[in-house]
Amino acid sequence: MVTPIDPTAVGFLLAENRSMPMHVGGLALYKKPEGAGRNYVRDLFQQMRSAEEIAPLFLRHPHRSARTAGQLVWEDDEQFDIDHHLRHSALPKPGRVRELLELCSRLHSTRLAWDRPLWETHVIEGLSDGRVAMYSKLHHALVDGVSAMRLLAAIHSSDPDERDMPAPWAVRPRPPRQAQPETETNLADVSMQALRTAMGITAEAAGMPGALIRTLTKSIRNETSALSLYAPRTILNQQITGSRRFAAQDWPIERMRAIGKATSTTINDVVIAMCSGAMRAYLLELNALPETSLVSMVPIGLNAKSSQIASAEGGNAVGSIMVKMGTDLPDPAARLRSVHASMKAGKEALSSMTQVQILAMSALGQAPAILPVMLKMGGITKPPYNLIISNVPGPRTTQYFNGAQLMGNYPLSIPIHGMALNITCTSYDGMMCFGLTGCRRTVPHLQKLLTYLDDELLALEKAAGV
Amino acid sequence: MVTPIDPTAVGFLLAENRSMPMHVGGLALYKKPEGAGRNYVRDLFQQMRSAEEIAPLFLRHPHRSARTAGQLVWEDDEQFDIDHHLRHSALPKPGRVRELLELCSRLHSTRLAWDRPLWETHVIEGLSDGRVAMYSKLHHALVDGVSAMRLLAAIHSSDPDERDMPAPWAVRPRPPRQAQPETETNLADVSMQALRTAMGITAEAAGMPGALIRTLTKSIRNETSALSLYAPRTILNQQITGSRRFAAQDWPIERMRAIGKATSTTINDVVIAMCSGAMRAYLLELNALPETSLVSMVPIGLNAKSSQIASAEGGNAVGSIMVKMGTDLPDPAARLRSVHASMKAGKEALSSMTQVQILAMSALGQAPAILPVMLKMGGITKPPYNLIISNVPGPRTTQYFNGAQLMGNYPLSIPIHGMALNITCTSYDGMMCFGLTGCRRTVPHLQKLLTYLDDELLALEKAAGV
């Protein structure tokens, strides 16, 4: 079956090259259920492998057809081979988290070949603590990063006793749980249909490059925040290579909430302040800290009832704010204040935006990675912002996949030319899970940022007196 | 640095598609040295990873340059990343040979992306018996299959105490052993330069498609053997998919020598007779055995002193013989006689060939996998032959890599449209190592052939009275 590819997806496909693979990923860690036998992982893998019917999203690959005058189209893979996409791997000894992150870095560095459907899932055993890992990658042309996280999250259940749960790519015979209470908007409940609808609308928006991009640029530069004009040059804002380094860790959300409460800031403010302090320490050590503050682009959810924009968050659109991180300030509390003020001003600016502007923001929010490509910013010397920090809400309760408890869930994102580091966080079961994805050459010793994030959380607690 | 790609290599690059990746591979099994510590594999990997300078062959990748009017050229990878090419992997539990062959099947199924140098080496731990495996793949555009085997073999030493031995891709500061005795033509002594010279000449030959291909075709069909006109249709001679299955096993050469001695046949005859009996049993079980005998194409070394063709075997050219395998005969001894008679007739025909014909044969011998593509045989219903069986001589003595004893060395080859199975054998230290590479869909349960090979060796021993 041949179907057209929407303009956003075409953009992601064409923007891709060896230095800039355009896939997002997720690393999930699981604890085996009580009494799991020695064949538990193999059986889980075999069950995932045995999906009878594959969902259309996981079957199609991009194809240049002579019939469509050389345009890219989606075509179903007539020779679909699950063994190419689902893989059973193991970590070399000693099987620490370090070996796992090395494997994920390597897997995330490799481009997905266009001649097959654009996804892979690796079931990984061999962690010395007995946990099981699952690394998945999906091309950004199939799903945006937020939807990818949701898609992967949607396989879970809050019921530890549920079994025979299908893999993300399996066509479900019927809705998995029909009598689902609607009280809490659980991310696992967002249907693929809703995601695709949301993406369709975004794609339309992104498909009007002229006027829309002008609005978008105006929105960022003048109305949302003029800050981006002042983003300093940093080592992060260079051409990148295709080598990736991934680092991941989680911290209790309760610690961030306590700091927020004591300082009248939000959890998200604290997350960004942690990144700010960590970036300051990291750049100081490299003797590469700019005199003026780093500016981060932070996508946020917007109440936009009047905008008629359907989105994956159910009626909310996604906008973005330029945040002055305060990396020039030596005091952790001052950095948090800078972040908070910036976020507040940004939100106020967004709330006064027109429908078209929100539509533009929405396109931006869905496609932050492609923005510099669209605006041809990659080649300019002055970056519009220094890095992207996203915080995507996740499930609040303990989740299970076929009885295995989800212990952590870490996003892998897309560094691009001019934006060598991406920090994406997601909340899960009382933890804030950080995923740092960078170009290994442009962002040396990226894993040190984990230590600095930890240091900064302690420093913020001390400053807030909690 | 930009260098032209020779016509043969261009042929391999352009013939490649998702169903037909054009790389050869090798699986080597090692026993750790006495007293190897728990970090032995990691240390070995790190040593291989730390090559200071990379040989040109391992640095270049194909590139379409606007400067050369869209022609393919070799370009050095400016962002060469050893971590993309050298990988440290582990087998999932229980770590049997089965899991190893599954991993190799998967690794061999995946195309090498053109935007990076066309090779990978995987150091694999986790075999339950403590052995260490190394799977390597190289694109056929870089080296032909025989040279690839040699290149990988050339890293070894017969000295178990030698250490600090460089990886195949490391530029050696000087010839590794200067006072090498010249008495035995050891494959490990063949220099890369000799290989490249040989390939260059072959490439020239392959670069004259018109008259040469005509000679080639004539040689196969009329002079070397008319048999190929009678190759029956089989399940092996269909369009293939990109899924691979690899199976490997070894048997003592002494057993084959004893059969040969008792029946006045050669070791190579016995190898082909083993394949014949195995194919017969396999096709019988699938109810797919043709009434007439399968025909295999067997590349062989030729004495061709007058031909002025330099080759990797030092003055010998490589030709090929069409062998009537005798799969229609129920008696193992009769099959062996059929193989022997076919081989004898083919060798006699080759010995009477002219220089141009031998040159053509040499081109064929170096490039068996591309032949059907060159002759556009892929689409025709009548196959020129049913399968390719190669037997490449390897080192006769025990080999070591940094103290690890090479226990076995199995070639992975290239199935193509119309030729879904390839059997390549190589001798090593008294063993004949068989590597069977097939399309997993076209050649179901390929691993059963190992049992049938074993059965046939026993049957031949019984028939020969040894």
Coordinates of N, CA and C in Angstrom, one line a residue, chain A residues 192-330:
Chain A
M192 N -3.5 5.8 19.6 CA -2.7 6.1 18.5 C -3.5 7.0 17.5
Q193 N -4.8 6.8 17.5 CA -5.6 7.6 16.6 C -5.5 9.1 17.0
A194 N -5.6 9.3 18.3 CA -5.5 10.7 18.7 C -4.1 11.3 18.4
L195 N -3.1 10.4 18.6 CA -1.8 10.9 18.3 C -1.7 11.3 16.8
R196 N -2.2 10.4 16.0 CA -2.1 10.6 14.6 C -2.9 11.9 14.1
T197 N -4.1 12.0 14.7 CA -4.8 13.2 14.4 C -4.0 14.5 14.8
A198 N -3.5 14.4 16.0 CA -2.7 15.6 16.4 C -1.5 15.8 15.5
M199 N -0.9 14.8 15.0 CA 0.2 14.9 14.1 C -0.2 15.5 12.8
G200 N -1.4 15.0 12.4 CA -1.9 15.4 11.1 C -2.1 16.9 11.1
I201 N -2.6 17.5 12.1 CA -2.9 18.9 12.2 C -1.5 19.6 12.2
T202 N -0.6 19.1 13.0 CA 0.7 19.7 13.1 C 1.3 19.7 11.7
A203 N 1.2 18.6 11.0 CA 1.8 18.5 9.7 C 1.2 19.6 8.8
E204 N -0.1 19.8 8.9 CA -0.7 20.9 8.1 C 0.0 22.2 8.3
A205 N 0.1 22.5 9.6 CA 0.7 23.7 10.0 C 2.2 23.8 9.5
A206 N 2.9 22.7 9.7 CA 4.3 22.8 9.2 C 4.4 22.8 7.7
G207 N 3.3 22.4 7.1 CA 3.3 22.4 5.6 C 3.1 23.7 5.0
M208 N 2.9 24.8 5.8 CA 2.7 26.1 5.2 C 3.9 27.0 5.6
P209 N 5.0 26.7 5.0 CA 6.3 27.3 5.5 C 6.4 28.8 5.5
G210 N 5.8 29.4 4.4 CA 6.1 30.8 4.2 C 5.6 31.7 5.4
A211 N 4.3 32.0 5.4 CA 3.8 32.9 6.4 C 4.0 32.4 7.8
L212 N 3.8 31.0 7.9 CA 3.9 30.4 9.2 C 5.2 30.6 9.8
I213 N 6.3 30.3 9.1 CA 7.6 30.4 9.6 C 7.9 31.8 10.0
R214 N 7.4 32.8 9.2 CA 7.6 34.2 9.6 C 6.9 34.5 11.0
T215 N 5.7 34.0 11.1 CA 5.0 34.1 12.4 C 5.8 33.5 13.5
L216 N 6.2 32.3 13.2 CA 7.0 31.5 14.2 C 8.2 32.2 14.7
T217 N 8.9 32.7 13.7 CA 10.2 33.5 14.0 C 9.8 34.7 14.8
K218 N 8.8 35.4 14.4 CA 8.4 36.6 15.1 C 8.0 36.2 16.5
S219 N 7.3 35.1 16.6 CA 6.8 34.7 17.9 C 8.0 34.5 18.9
I220 N 8.9 33.8 18.4 CA 10.1 33.5 19.3 C 10.8 34.7 19.6
R221 N 11.1 35.5 18.6 CA 12.1 36.6 18.8 C 11.5 37.8 19.4
N222 N 10.2 38.1 19.2 CA 9.7 39.3 19.7 C 8.7 39.2 20.8
E223 N 7.8 38.2 20.6 CA 6.7 38.2 21.5 C 6.9 37.3 22.7
T224 N 7.3 36.0 22.4 CA 7.5 35.1 23.5 C 8.7 35.5 24.3
S225 N 9.7 35.9 23.6 CA 10.9 36.3 24.4 C 11.9 36.9 23.4
A226 N 12.4 38.0 23.8 CA 13.5 38.6 22.9 C 14.8 38.0 23.3
L227 N 14.8 37.1 24.3 CA 16.1 36.6 24.8 C 16.9 35.8 23.8
S228 N 16.2 35.2 22.8 CA 16.9 34.3 21.9 C 17.9 35.1 21.1
L229 N 17.7 36.5 21.0 CA 18.6 37.3 20.3 C 20.0 37.4 21.0
Y230 N 19.9 37.0 22.3 CA 21.1 37.2 23.1 C 21.8 35.9 23.5
A231 N 21.3 34.8 22.9 CA 22.0 33.5 23.2 C 23.4 33.5 22.8
P232 N 24.3 33.3 23.8 CA 25.8 33.3 23.5 C 26.2 32.1 22.6
R233 N 27.4 32.3 22.0 CA 27.9 31.1 21.3 C 28.5 30.2 22.4
T234 N 28.3 28.9 22.2 CA 28.9 27.9 23.1 C 29.4 26.7 22.3
I235 N 30.1 25.8 23.0 CA 30.6 24.6 22.3 C 29.4 23.8 21.8
L236 N 28.2 24.0 22.4 CA 27.1 23.2 22.0 C 26.6 23.5 20.7
N237 N 26.9 24.7 20.2 CA 26.3 25.3 19.0 C 27.2 25.3 17.8
Q238 N 27.6 24.0 17.5 CA 28.5 23.8 16.4 C 27.9 22.7 15.5
Q239 N 28.6 22.5 14.4 CA 28.3 21.3 13.6 C 28.6 20.0 14.4
I240 N 27.8 19.0 14.3 CA 28.0 17.8 15.0 C 28.4 16.7 14.1
T241 N 28.8 15.6 14.8 CA 29.1 14.3 14.0 C 28.0 13.3 14.3
G242 N 28.1 12.1 13.8 CA 27.1 11.1 14.0 C 27.3 10.2 15.2
S243 N 28.3 10.6 16.0 CA 28.5 9.8 17.2 C 27.7 10.3 18.4
R244 N 27.0 9.4 19.1 CA 26.2 9.8 20.2 C 26.6 9.3 21.5
R245 N 26.4 10.1 22.6 CA 26.6 9.7 23.9 C 25.2 9.9 24.6
F246 N 24.8 8.9 25.4 CA 23.6 9.0 26.1 C 23.9 8.7 27.6
A247 N 23.3 9.6 28.4 CA 23.4 9.4 29.8 C 22.0 9.6 30.4
A248 N 21.8 8.8 31.5 CA 20.4 8.8 32.1 C 20.5 8.6 33.6
Q249 N 19.6 9.3 34.3 CA 19.5 9.1 35.7 C 18.2 9.6 36.2
D250 N 17.7 9.2 37.4 CA 16.5 9.8 37.9 C 16.7 10.2 39.3
W251 N 15.8 11.2 39.7 CA 15.8 11.7 41.1 C 14.3 11.8 41.5
P252 N 14.1 11.7 42.8 CA 12.7 11.7 43.3 C 12.1 13.1 43.1
I253 N 10.9 13.1 42.5 CA 10.2 14.4 42.2 C 9.9 15.1 43.5
E254 N 9.7 14.3 44.6 CA 9.4 14.9 45.9 C 10.5 16.0 46.3
R255 N 11.7 15.7 46.0 CA 12.8 16.6 46.3 C 12.6 17.9 45.5
M256 N 12.2 17.8 44.3 CA 12.0 19.0 43.5 C 10.8 19.8 44.0
R257 N 9.8 19.0 44.4 CA 8.6 19.7 44.8 C 8.8 20.5 46.1
A258 N 9.7 19.9 47.0 CA 10.0 20.6 48.2 C 10.7 21.9 48.0
I259 N 11.7 21.9 47.0 CA 12.4 23.1 46.7 C 11.4 24.1 46.1
G260 N 10.5 23.6 45.2 CA 9.6 24.5 44.6 C 8.7 25.2 45.6
K261 N 8.2 24.4 46.6 CA 7.3 24.9 47.6 C 8.0 26.0 48.4
A262 N 9.3 25.7 48.8 CA 10.0 26.6 49.6 C 10.4 27.9 48.9
T263 N 10.4 27.9 47.6 CA 10.9 29.1 46.8 C 9.8 29.6 45.9
S264 N 8.6 29.1 46.0 CA 7.5 29.6 45.1 C 7.8 29.4 43.7
T265 N 8.4 28.3 43.3 CA 8.7 28.0 41.9 C 8.0 26.7 41.6
T266 N 8.1 26.3 40.3 CA 7.4 25.0 39.9 C 8.5 23.9 39.9
I267 N 8.0 22.7 39.8 CA 8.9 21.5 39.6 C 9.7 21.7 38.3
N268 N 9.0 22.2 37.3 CA 9.7 22.4 36.0 C 10.8 23.4 36.1
D269 N 10.5 24.5 36.9 CA 11.5 25.5 37.1 C 12.8 24.9 37.8
V270 N 12.5 24.0 38.8 CA 13.6 23.3 39.5 C 14.4 22.4 38.5
V271 N 13.7 21.7 37.6 CA 14.4 20.9 36.6 C 15.3 21.7 35.8
I272 N 14.8 22.8 35.3 CA 15.6 23.7 34.4 C 16.8 24.3 35.2
A273 N 16.5 24.6 36.5 CA 17.6 25.2 37.3 C 18.7 24.1 37.5
M274 N 18.3 22.9 37.7 CA 19.3 21.8 37.8 C 20.1 21.7 36.6
C275 N 19.5 21.8 35.4 CA 20.2 21.8 34.2 C 21.2 23.0 34.1
S276 N 20.7 24.1 34.6 CA 21.5 25.4 34.5 C 22.8 25.2 35.3
G277 N 22.6 24.8 36.6 CA 23.8 24.6 37.4 C 24.7 23.6 36.9
A278 N 24.2 22.5 36.3 CA 25.0 21.4 35.8 C 25.8 21.9 34.5
M279 N 25.1 22.7 33.7 CA 25.7 23.2 32.5 C 26.8 24.2 32.9
R280 N 26.6 25.0 33.9 CA 27.6 25.9 34.4 C 28.8 25.2 34.9
A281 N 28.6 24.2 35.7 CA 29.8 23.4 36.2 C 30.5 22.7 35.1
Y282 N 29.8 22.2 34.2 CA 30.4 21.4 33.0 C 31.2 22.4 32.1
L283 N 30.6 23.5 31.8 CA 31.3 24.5 30.9 C 32.5 25.1 31.6
L284 N 32.3 25.4 32.9 CA 33.4 26.0 33.7 C 34.6 25.0 33.7
E285 N 34.4 23.7 33.8 CA 35.5 22.8 33.9 C 36.2 22.7 32.5
L286 N 35.4 22.9 31.4 CA 36.0 22.9 30.1 C 36.6 24.3 29.7
N287 N 36.5 25.2 30.7 CA 36.9 26.6 30.5 C 36.2 27.2 29.2
A288 N 34.9 26.9 29.2 CA 34.1 27.3 28.0 C 32.7 27.9 28.4
L289 N 32.7 28.5 29.6 CA 31.4 29.1 30.1 C 31.3 30.5 29.5
P290 N 30.3 30.8 28.8 CA 30.1 32.2 28.2 C 29.8 33.2 29.4
E291 N 30.2 34.5 29.1 CA 29.9 35.5 30.1 C 28.4 35.7 30.3
T292 N 27.6 35.6 29.3 CA 26.2 35.8 29.4 C 25.5 34.5 29.6
S293 N 24.3 34.5 30.0 CA 23.5 33.3 30.3 C 23.2 32.5 29.1
L294 N 23.3 31.2 29.2 CA 22.8 30.3 28.2 C 21.2 30.4 28.1
V295 N 20.7 30.3 26.9 CA 19.3 30.3 26.7 C 18.8 29.0 26.3
S296 N 17.8 28.4 27.0 CA 17.3 27.1 26.6 C 15.9 27.3 26.0
M297 N 15.6 26.4 25.1 CA 14.2 26.4 24.5 C 13.5 25.3 25.2
V298 N 12.4 25.7 25.8 CA 11.6 24.8 26.7 C 10.2 24.7 26.1
P299 N 9.9 23.6 25.5 CA 8.5 23.4 25.0 C 7.5 23.2 26.2
I300 N 6.4 23.9 26.2 CA 5.4 23.7 27.3 C 4.0 23.5 26.7
G301 N 3.2 22.9 27.5 CA 1.8 22.7 27.2 C 1.0 24.0 27.4
L302 N 0.1 24.3 26.6 CA -0.7 25.6 26.6 C -2.2 25.3 26.8
N303 N -2.9 26.1 27.5 CA -4.3 26.0 27.5 C -4.7 26.8 26.3
A304 N -5.4 26.2 25.4 CA -5.7 26.9 24.1 C -7.1 26.5 23.6
K305 N -8.1 26.7 24.5 CA -9.4 26.1 24.2 C -10.0 26.8 23.0
S306 N -9.6 28.0 22.8 CA -10.2 28.7 21.6 C -9.5 28.5 20.3
S307 N -8.4 27.7 20.4 CA -7.5 27.6 19.3 C -8.0 26.5 18.3
Q308 N -8.9 25.6 18.8 CA -9.4 24.5 18.0 C -8.3 23.6 17.5
I309 N -7.2 23.6 18.3 CA -6.1 22.7 17.9 C -6.2 21.4 18.8
A310 N -6.5 20.3 18.1 CA -6.5 19.1 18.8 C -5.0 18.7 19.0
S311 N -4.7 18.1 20.1 CA -3.3 17.6 20.3 C -3.4 16.4 21.2
A312 N -2.2 15.8 21.3 CA -2.1 14.6 22.1 C -2.5 14.8 23.5
E313 N -2.4 16.0 24.0 CA -2.7 16.3 25.4 C -4.2 16.6 25.6
G314 N -5.0 16.3 24.5 CA -6.4 16.5 24.7 C -6.9 17.9 24.7
G315 N -6.7 18.7 23.7 CA -7.2 20.0 23.6 C -6.2 21.1 24.0
N316 N -5.0 20.6 24.4 CA -4.0 21.6 24.7 C -3.0 21.7 23.5
A317 N -2.5 22.8 23.2 CA -1.5 23.0 22.2 C -0.1 23.0 22.9
V318 N 0.9 22.9 22.2 CA 2.2 22.9 22.7 C 2.9 24.2 22.2
G319 N 3.4 25.0 23.1 CA 4.2 26.1 22.7 C 5.6 26.0 23.2
S320 N 6.4 27.1 23.1 CA 7.7 27.0 23.7 C 8.2 28.4 24.2
I321 N 9.0 28.3 25.2 CA 9.5 29.5 25.9 C 11.0 29.5 25.8
M322 N 11.6 30.7 25.6 CA 13.0 30.9 25.7 C 13.4 31.2 27.1
V323 N 14.2 30.4 27.7 CA 14.5 30.6 29.1 C 15.9 31.0 29.4
K324 N 16.1 32.2 30.0 CA 17.4 32.6 30.5 C 17.8 31.8 31.7
M325 N 18.8 30.9 31.5 CA 19.1 29.9 32.5 C 19.9 30.4 33.7
G326 N 20.5 31.6 33.5 CA 21.2 32.1 34.7 C 22.6 31.4 34.9
T327 N 23.1 30.9 33.8 CA 24.4 30.2 34.0 C 25.6 31.1 34.3
D328 N 25.3 32.4 34.1 CA 26.3 33.4 34.5 C 26.4 33.7 36.0
L329 N 25.3 33.2 36.7 CA 25.2 33.5 38.1 C 25.8 32.4 39.0
P330 N 26.7 32.8 39.9 CA 27.4 31.7 40.7 C 26.4 31.1 41.8

